[in-house]
Amino acid sequence: MELTLESQGYLEALYRAYLEDPFALPEEWRRYFSSLTLEDGRRREAPSPTLAPEEGAFLLKVARLVEAYRTQGHLAAQIDPLGRPRPRPRALSLEAHGLDPADLDRPLPPTFGAPTLRALLERLEAVYLGPVGIELAHVEPEEAEWLREALEAPWPKPDPETRRRLLEALLQASLFEEFLQKKYLGAKTFSAEGLESLIPLLKEAVLEAARLGVREVVLGMAHRGRLNVLAHVAGKPLERIFREFEEIFPEGYAGDVKYHLGFSSDQETPYGPVHVSLAFNPSHLEFVNPVTLGRLRAKQDRFGDRERKKGLAILVHGDSAFIGEGIVQETLNLSGLPGYRVGGTLHVVANNQLGFTTLPSEYTSGRYPTDIAKMIGAPIFHVNAEALDALWFILRLALAYRQRFGKDVVLDLVGYRRRGHNETDEPTFTQAPMYALIAKKPEPWKVYAEVLKGEGVVTEEALKAMREGYLERLEAEFARVKAEPGPVIPHGLSGIWKGYVGGPDRLVPEADTGVPKERLKDLLRRLTALPEGFRLHPKLKRFLEARLEMAEERRPLDWATAEALAFASLAVEGHRVRLTGQDALRGTFTQRHAALFDYETGAPYLPLQHLEAGQAEVEIHNSPLSEAGVLGFEYGYSLDYPEGLILWEAQFGDFVNVAQVYIDQFLASAEAKWNRLSGLVLLLPHGLEGQGPEHSSARLERFLQLGAQDNLQVAYPTTPAQYFHLLRRQVKRPLRKPLIVMTPKGLLRHPEAVSPLEELASGRFQKVIGEKVKGARKVLLTSGKVYYELLAKRRELGAEDVAILRLELLYPFPEEELKEALSPYPKKTPVVYVQEEPVNQGAWWYLQARFCGEIFGHPFRVVARPESPSPAVGSSKVHKKEQEALLEEAFR
Ligand SMILES: Cc1ncc(C[n+]2csc(CCOP(=O)(O)OP(=O)(O)O)c2C)c(N)n1
């Protein structure tokens, strides 16, 4: 539509545009036109012009100027406490819109909210060019309008008591850092100085969240200011922090550096109690993000917080890490997905305008490190860290937004870094001019104290008392530690973790994981029942019929059915089951069909959710196409849901290395570093089936290499019954250790890889499956799918003098069970480990390192593919030949 400013009909045109799409117009016009709506909701006919054309043109120019403030004001807002110039966009001038100073005092209609253009500009300058840079252009129109309404009204000022509280928190943040540097000269603390307002910000966030009904706050953050946050936000006693500086560790405890440790505490607020947790995290920046969200989601599920308003996640990011690390994008992408929502995260960027020695111009191609958050339409506020009053208001607005819309919001706290990257680092080698500015900056508390003193909110004496009171506390706690030096005892397992254990596997009894046959049959029938009128996909009829035949014991169980029965039996016994992964509902190999989709409406139906009244929830979600973010989330979930069966499935095991950080930094080492347990299960399809270098290997060798002190469990089961018992065992034993399962692909439909119902009804997971062959000339030991190929080969060759034993659990190594399985064979009988993986991969090197050519007195060697840098060949023909040669070699 042509809109000529001066045209007679421009108003009508504007109104017609409004009728087509109200959000295509600037807000004043929208408000104006909506006021024309009749009371019964009908709209007026397009009006005849009520304004003189010249007046209309003027108003449109004004509307454009207003829009420029809203969209470009942030570019010139005074967000940098170092006061470096930020050029003012031309669009923020009268000329740019054909206005001139004579227009300043022209009256404006009431919809503009100001009597004249002059008054309007004053307001807009204050809102958009003050200490907050506001970016809303990418936000959903209704949400942006809601925010703008609050932003363009006069900003409330914190009351005197609140302002004194902000000042005190700011002061304590500074004193704490100075104290640490004085007492522990040369220690790395990654001080918050230059960004001290992070502390009042987070403290107020907890308080305000409590006022809005939040009862659980989970924080995730990196090194910067972390000790300060531990002390002042997470409620970690000062004494404990100082004790950690003494670096006396309890016997046998690997531990971690103090600025990686987490903490949690119950805190009283005037609005009720709040539990505040700071997640443990490794050095790997931003990787704690999905872990934090997973933890919160688990808490919300536990408390039945369906609206996800009673728990809040706060993620504190470094400016360079926020835009640099891809895990940030993965985490943001989870924010709106049904399987991962947590009702919105408050993101705080602790923006010191540097990443170690790297400048923003070197770390981002965009304008701000927060640009990444635009992908989810999150409102973004860049706040000058010295502007405490504005910060307080924006925080309240941000949390109100989060509670109202259930979405993420970003608060970019712009400050500086008073010292080097750490306290021993010299920043002027690389940023001398910036540090010349920083050297002139008074501590932020002094800046704020001046404001408050000027307004009579605080007196010099009160300030002195605040300062001295806190210093005394620091000294007293410090003296306590010096007087009684001793190790910091890691927190034991309490709360929901009471009753669960880590430590050595052998100290925890095995569990009977069988389920009575009648119960299994009943569950199978329930798994095949459909709601009235459900239009099943014609090809799935057979799938359900087969399960009924299994219920009648006319057909043995396949892999997917054993899994469904493990889930179902655990759910009816009260254990939540949560499985996510790419295409997890149907299953990559079309085996699972956990959801059946109505053939006409597409509506999903999950029989596992309709087993019986009172069952625990079973949730299975297709994940987005990421591994790291999703695995991190599920790991976090497992930290706060020890009684559940929490599983993540890789599409193919190969892709697990995308998430390697979570395996190395969390799954494998969290117990040793942080005394934190997880019972997370990883399902990793593994096996060489001629599909090329990828789609073949879940890198079994890497998990085995990580195994130490019983930190993990690595299994490669060969039967559906084994898988069933393994999953149930994971929940039924009080031991909580991550379980890595090499899962099948071809075996899912292998006629021999089946189990009679009987095997699920009784017994338990067998770590080793033995075989007694009289007069055996050798024993083949193997794991996983190659077992079935060896069986077939033995039949083909008639090699009845060869025994085949299966190592179903690879770590913790089942010494006793294997010894027992080998006991029928004389010591001279050689044992050959047969693996299809190249010899430098798979389990061989791990076994070799353990047994060095002799296993419990038997000669021990390997049959494997020759060493290879790649897991498998690209040609299925070559693969077949290799496999054939491998099997032949095994029996030679
Ligand atoms: C994944 C990862 N890569 C590299 C590092 C090393 N490193 C530690 S701090 C840092 C700079 C971080 O800058 P920023 O995110 O701006 O936070 P700041 O330290 O300035 O608060 C780097 C590169 C790391 N810890 N993690």
Short mmCIF file of C-alpha atoms in Angstrom, two decimals, residues 118-352:
data_model
loop_
_atom_site.label_atom_id
_atom_site.label_comp_id
_atom_site.label_asym_id
_atom_site.label_seq_id
_atom_site.Cartn_x
_atom_site.Cartn_y
_atom_site.Cartn_z
CA ARG A 118 9.70 18.47 23.67
CA ALA A 119 8.22 16.67 26.65
CA LEU A 120 8.01 13.47 24.68
CA LEU A 121 11.67 13.65 23.69
CA GLU A 122 12.71 14.30 27.24
CA ARG A 123 10.99 11.11 28.30
CA LEU A 124 12.41 9.11 25.41
CA GLU A 125 15.93 10.39 26.11
CA ALA A 126 15.63 9.30 29.71
CA VAL A 127 14.23 5.88 28.86
CA TYR A 128 16.29 4.92 25.83
CA LEU A 129 19.50 6.93 26.19
CA GLY A 130 20.03 6.69 29.91
CA PRO A 131 22.03 3.98 31.67
CA VAL A 132 20.03 1.17 30.04
CA GLY A 133 20.25 0.12 26.41
CA ILE A 134 16.96 -1.51 25.50
CA GLU A 135 16.59 -3.97 22.64
CA LEU A 136 13.06 -5.13 21.96
CA ALA A 137 12.74 -4.96 18.19
CA HIS A 138 13.11 -8.74 17.91
CA VAL A 139 10.66 -9.50 20.74
CA GLU A 140 7.12 -10.81 20.08
CA PRO A 141 4.98 -7.71 19.49
CA GLU A 142 2.58 -8.26 22.39
CA GLU A 143 5.44 -8.83 24.80
CA ALA A 144 7.40 -5.85 23.53
CA GLU A 145 4.34 -3.69 23.96
CA TRP A 146 3.86 -4.87 27.51
CA LEU A 147 7.50 -4.08 28.29
CA ARG A 148 7.40 -0.72 26.56
CA GLU A 149 4.38 0.32 28.51
CA ALA A 150 6.32 -0.24 31.72
CA LEU A 151 9.54 1.25 30.38
CA GLU A 152 7.99 4.42 29.04
CA ALA A 153 6.13 5.20 32.23
CA PRO A 154 8.19 6.92 34.96
CA TRP A 155 10.59 4.37 36.48
CA PRO A 156 9.95 3.65 40.12
CA LYS A 157 12.91 4.31 42.36
CA PRO A 158 13.86 1.83 45.04
CA ASP A 159 12.79 3.00 48.48
CA PRO A 160 15.48 4.18 50.92
CA GLU A 161 15.67 0.85 52.70
CA THR A 162 16.16 -0.99 49.41
CA ARG A 163 18.80 1.47 48.33
CA ARG A 164 20.71 0.99 51.56
CA ARG A 165 20.48 -2.76 51.01
CA LEU A 166 21.86 -2.37 47.50
CA LEU A 167 24.69 -0.24 48.80
CA GLU A 168 25.55 -2.68 51.53
CA ALA A 169 25.66 -5.59 49.09
CA LEU A 170 27.85 -3.58 46.76
CA LEU A 171 30.17 -2.62 49.57
CA GLN A 172 30.43 -6.18 50.86
CA ALA A 173 31.20 -7.44 47.37
CA SER A 174 34.16 -5.06 47.18
CA LEU A 175 35.43 -5.67 50.68
CA PHE A 176 35.23 -9.42 50.23
CA GLU A 177 37.47 -9.33 47.16
CA GLU A 178 39.95 -6.98 48.81
CA PHE A 179 40.04 -9.18 51.87
CA LEU A 180 40.79 -12.33 49.87
CA GLN A 181 43.56 -10.57 48.01
CA LYS A 182 45.09 -9.28 51.19
CA LYS A 183 44.94 -12.58 53.06
CA TYR A 184 45.74 -14.95 50.20
CA LEU A 185 48.28 -13.05 48.21
CA GLY A 186 48.70 -14.46 44.72
CA ALA A 187 45.70 -16.82 44.96
CA LYS A 188 43.40 -16.89 41.96
CA THR A 189 39.97 -15.58 42.88
CA PHE A 190 38.67 -14.18 39.58
CA SER A 191 37.47 -11.15 41.40
CA ALA A 192 34.18 -9.46 40.65
CA GLU A 193 35.72 -6.00 41.02
CA GLY A 194 34.40 -3.69 38.35
CA LEU A 195 31.24 -5.79 38.29
CA GLU A 196 30.41 -5.77 41.99
CA SER A 197 26.82 -4.92 41.21
CA LEU A 198 26.42 -8.54 40.19
CA ILE A 199 26.04 -9.23 43.92
CA PRO A 200 23.21 -6.78 44.73
CA LEU A 201 21.64 -7.80 41.43
CA LEU A 202 21.57 -11.50 42.27
CA LYS A 203 20.56 -10.93 45.89
CA GLU A 204 17.68 -8.78 44.77
CA ALA A 205 16.80 -11.35 42.13
CA VAL A 206 16.34 -13.98 44.82
CA LEU A 207 14.28 -11.61 46.94
CA GLU A 208 12.13 -10.39 44.09
CA ALA A 209 11.66 -13.92 42.80
CA ALA A 210 10.48 -14.92 46.27
CA ARG A 211 8.02 -12.04 46.22
CA LEU A 212 6.69 -13.38 42.93
CA GLY A 213 6.18 -16.83 44.41
CA VAL A 214 9.44 -18.55 43.46
CA ARG A 215 10.64 -21.15 45.97
CA GLU A 216 13.65 -22.64 44.18
CA VAL A 217 16.43 -20.70 42.51
CA VAL A 218 19.11 -22.60 40.61
CA LEU A 219 22.15 -20.63 39.57
CA GLY A 220 24.76 -21.55 37.00
CA MET A 221 27.86 -19.47 36.45
CA ALA A 222 31.56 -19.50 35.62
CA HIS A 223 34.59 -18.25 37.52
CA ARG A 224 34.09 -14.49 37.46
CA GLY A 225 32.87 -13.33 40.85
CA ARG A 226 31.92 -16.86 41.78
CA LEU A 227 33.43 -16.84 45.27
CA ASN A 228 31.57 -13.63 45.90
CA VAL A 229 28.32 -15.20 44.69
CA LEU A 230 28.94 -18.26 46.83
CA ALA A 231 29.43 -16.09 49.89
CA HIS A 232 26.71 -13.53 49.34
CA VAL A 233 24.06 -15.19 47.21
CA ALA A 234 24.32 -18.95 47.64
CA GLY A 235 24.75 -18.61 51.39
CA LYS A 236 28.05 -20.46 51.69
CA PRO A 237 29.56 -19.67 55.07
CA LEU A 238 32.63 -17.44 54.91
CA GLU A 239 34.44 -19.83 57.18
CA ARG A 240 33.99 -22.62 54.66
CA ILE A 241 35.30 -20.48 51.85
CA PHE A 242 38.37 -19.44 53.81
CA ARG A 243 38.97 -23.04 54.81
CA GLU A 244 39.05 -24.00 51.16
CA PHE A 245 41.83 -21.50 50.63
CA GLU A 246 43.91 -23.52 53.06
CA GLU A 247 43.68 -26.38 50.54
CA ILE A 248 43.63 -29.19 53.05
CA PHE A 249 41.63 -31.99 51.43
CA PRO A 250 40.18 -34.96 53.28
CA GLU A 251 41.93 -38.26 52.64
CA GLY A 252 41.05 -39.87 49.31
CA TYR A 253 39.13 -36.89 48.01
CA ALA A 254 40.26 -35.54 44.63
CA GLY A 255 38.27 -32.36 44.99
CA ASP A 256 38.36 -29.28 42.82
CA VAL A 257 39.54 -25.71 42.94
CA LYS A 258 37.36 -23.50 45.11
CA TYR A 259 35.95 -21.38 42.32
CA HIS A 260 34.33 -24.43 40.69
CA LEU A 261 32.46 -25.62 43.73
CA GLY A 262 28.75 -25.29 44.17
CA PHE A 263 26.63 -24.79 47.21
CA SER A 264 23.03 -24.62 48.24
CA SER A 265 21.15 -23.24 51.17
CA ASP A 266 17.68 -22.57 52.49
CA GLN A 267 17.13 -18.86 52.82
CA GLU A 268 14.44 -16.98 54.66
CA THR A 269 12.89 -13.98 52.94
CA PRO A 270 10.00 -11.76 53.99
CA TYR A 271 8.01 -13.60 51.31
CA GLY A 272 8.77 -17.09 52.50
CA PRO A 273 11.64 -19.56 52.27
CA VAL A 274 13.69 -19.98 49.10
CA HIS A 275 16.13 -22.73 48.35
CA VAL A 276 19.10 -21.35 46.43
CA SER A 277 21.53 -23.69 44.64
CA LEU A 278 24.64 -22.85 42.72
CA ALA A 279 25.55 -25.70 40.39
CA PHE A 280 29.04 -27.17 40.47
CA ASN A 281 30.84 -26.49 37.23
CA PRO A 282 34.08 -27.17 35.46
CA SER A 283 36.36 -24.62 33.88
CA HIS A 284 34.64 -25.18 30.55
CA LEU A 285 32.75 -21.95 30.14
CA GLU A 286 29.00 -22.07 29.60
CA PHE A 287 28.77 -25.85 29.74
CA VAL A 288 26.98 -25.65 33.06
CA ASN A 289 24.04 -23.90 31.39
CA PRO A 290 21.95 -26.88 30.31
CA VAL A 291 22.93 -28.73 33.49
CA THR A 292 21.45 -25.90 35.53
CA LEU A 293 18.24 -25.94 33.52
CA GLY A 294 17.96 -29.70 33.74
CA ARG A 295 18.30 -29.46 37.50
CA LEU A 296 15.55 -26.90 37.69
CA ARG A 297 13.25 -28.86 35.41
CA ALA A 298 13.66 -31.88 37.68
CA LYS A 299 12.83 -29.78 40.72
CA GLN A 300 9.77 -28.36 39.00
CA ASP A 301 8.63 -31.85 38.05
CA ARG A 302 9.23 -33.08 41.55
CA PHE A 303 7.15 -30.29 43.06
CA GLY A 304 4.44 -30.56 40.44
CA ASP A 305 5.16 -27.00 39.31
CA ARG A 306 3.35 -27.43 36.02
CA GLU A 307 3.31 -23.76 35.22
CA ARG A 308 7.04 -23.61 35.96
CA LYS A 309 6.70 -20.42 37.94
CA LYS A 310 7.87 -21.63 41.33
CA GLY A 311 11.40 -22.41 40.24
CA LEU A 312 13.74 -19.96 38.56
CA ALA A 313 17.04 -20.52 36.77
CA ILE A 314 19.60 -17.74 36.67
CA LEU A 315 22.56 -18.16 34.37
CA VAL A 316 25.49 -15.79 34.71
CA HIS A 317 27.61 -15.62 31.57
CA GLY A 318 30.93 -14.11 30.65
CA ASP A 319 30.61 -11.67 27.77
CA SER A 320 33.09 -13.38 25.50
CA ALA A 321 31.94 -16.87 26.40
CA PHE A 322 28.26 -16.06 25.88
CA ILE A 323 28.72 -15.30 22.21
CA GLY A 324 31.64 -17.66 21.69
CA GLU A 325 30.55 -21.02 23.03
CA GLY A 326 28.07 -22.95 20.87
CA ILE A 327 26.52 -24.56 23.92
CA VAL A 328 24.87 -21.21 24.60
CA GLN A 329 22.91 -21.48 21.38
CA GLU A 330 21.99 -25.08 22.18
CA THR A 331 20.74 -24.09 25.61
CA LEU A 332 18.75 -21.13 24.33
CA ASN A 333 17.15 -23.39 21.79
CA LEU A 334 15.84 -25.62 24.57
CA SER A 335 14.04 -22.76 26.26
CA GLY A 336 10.70 -23.07 24.51
CA LEU A 337 10.55 -26.81 23.86
CA PRO A 338 7.91 -28.80 25.72
CA GLY A 339 10.39 -31.41 26.93
CA TYR A 340 12.85 -28.86 28.26
CA ARG A 341 10.99 -25.67 29.18
CA VAL A 342 11.69 -24.26 32.60
CA GLY A 343 9.42 -21.26 32.35
CA GLY A 344 12.12 -18.82 31.29
CA THR A 345 15.67 -18.21 32.43
CA LEU A 346 17.12 -14.97 33.71
CA HIS A 347 20.40 -14.55 31.85
CA VAL A 348 22.87 -12.15 33.36
CA VAL A 349 25.94 -11.32 31.32
CA ALA A 350 28.77 -10.29 33.63
CA ASN A 351 30.14 -8.08 30.90
CA ASN A 352 33.57 -6.70 31.69
#
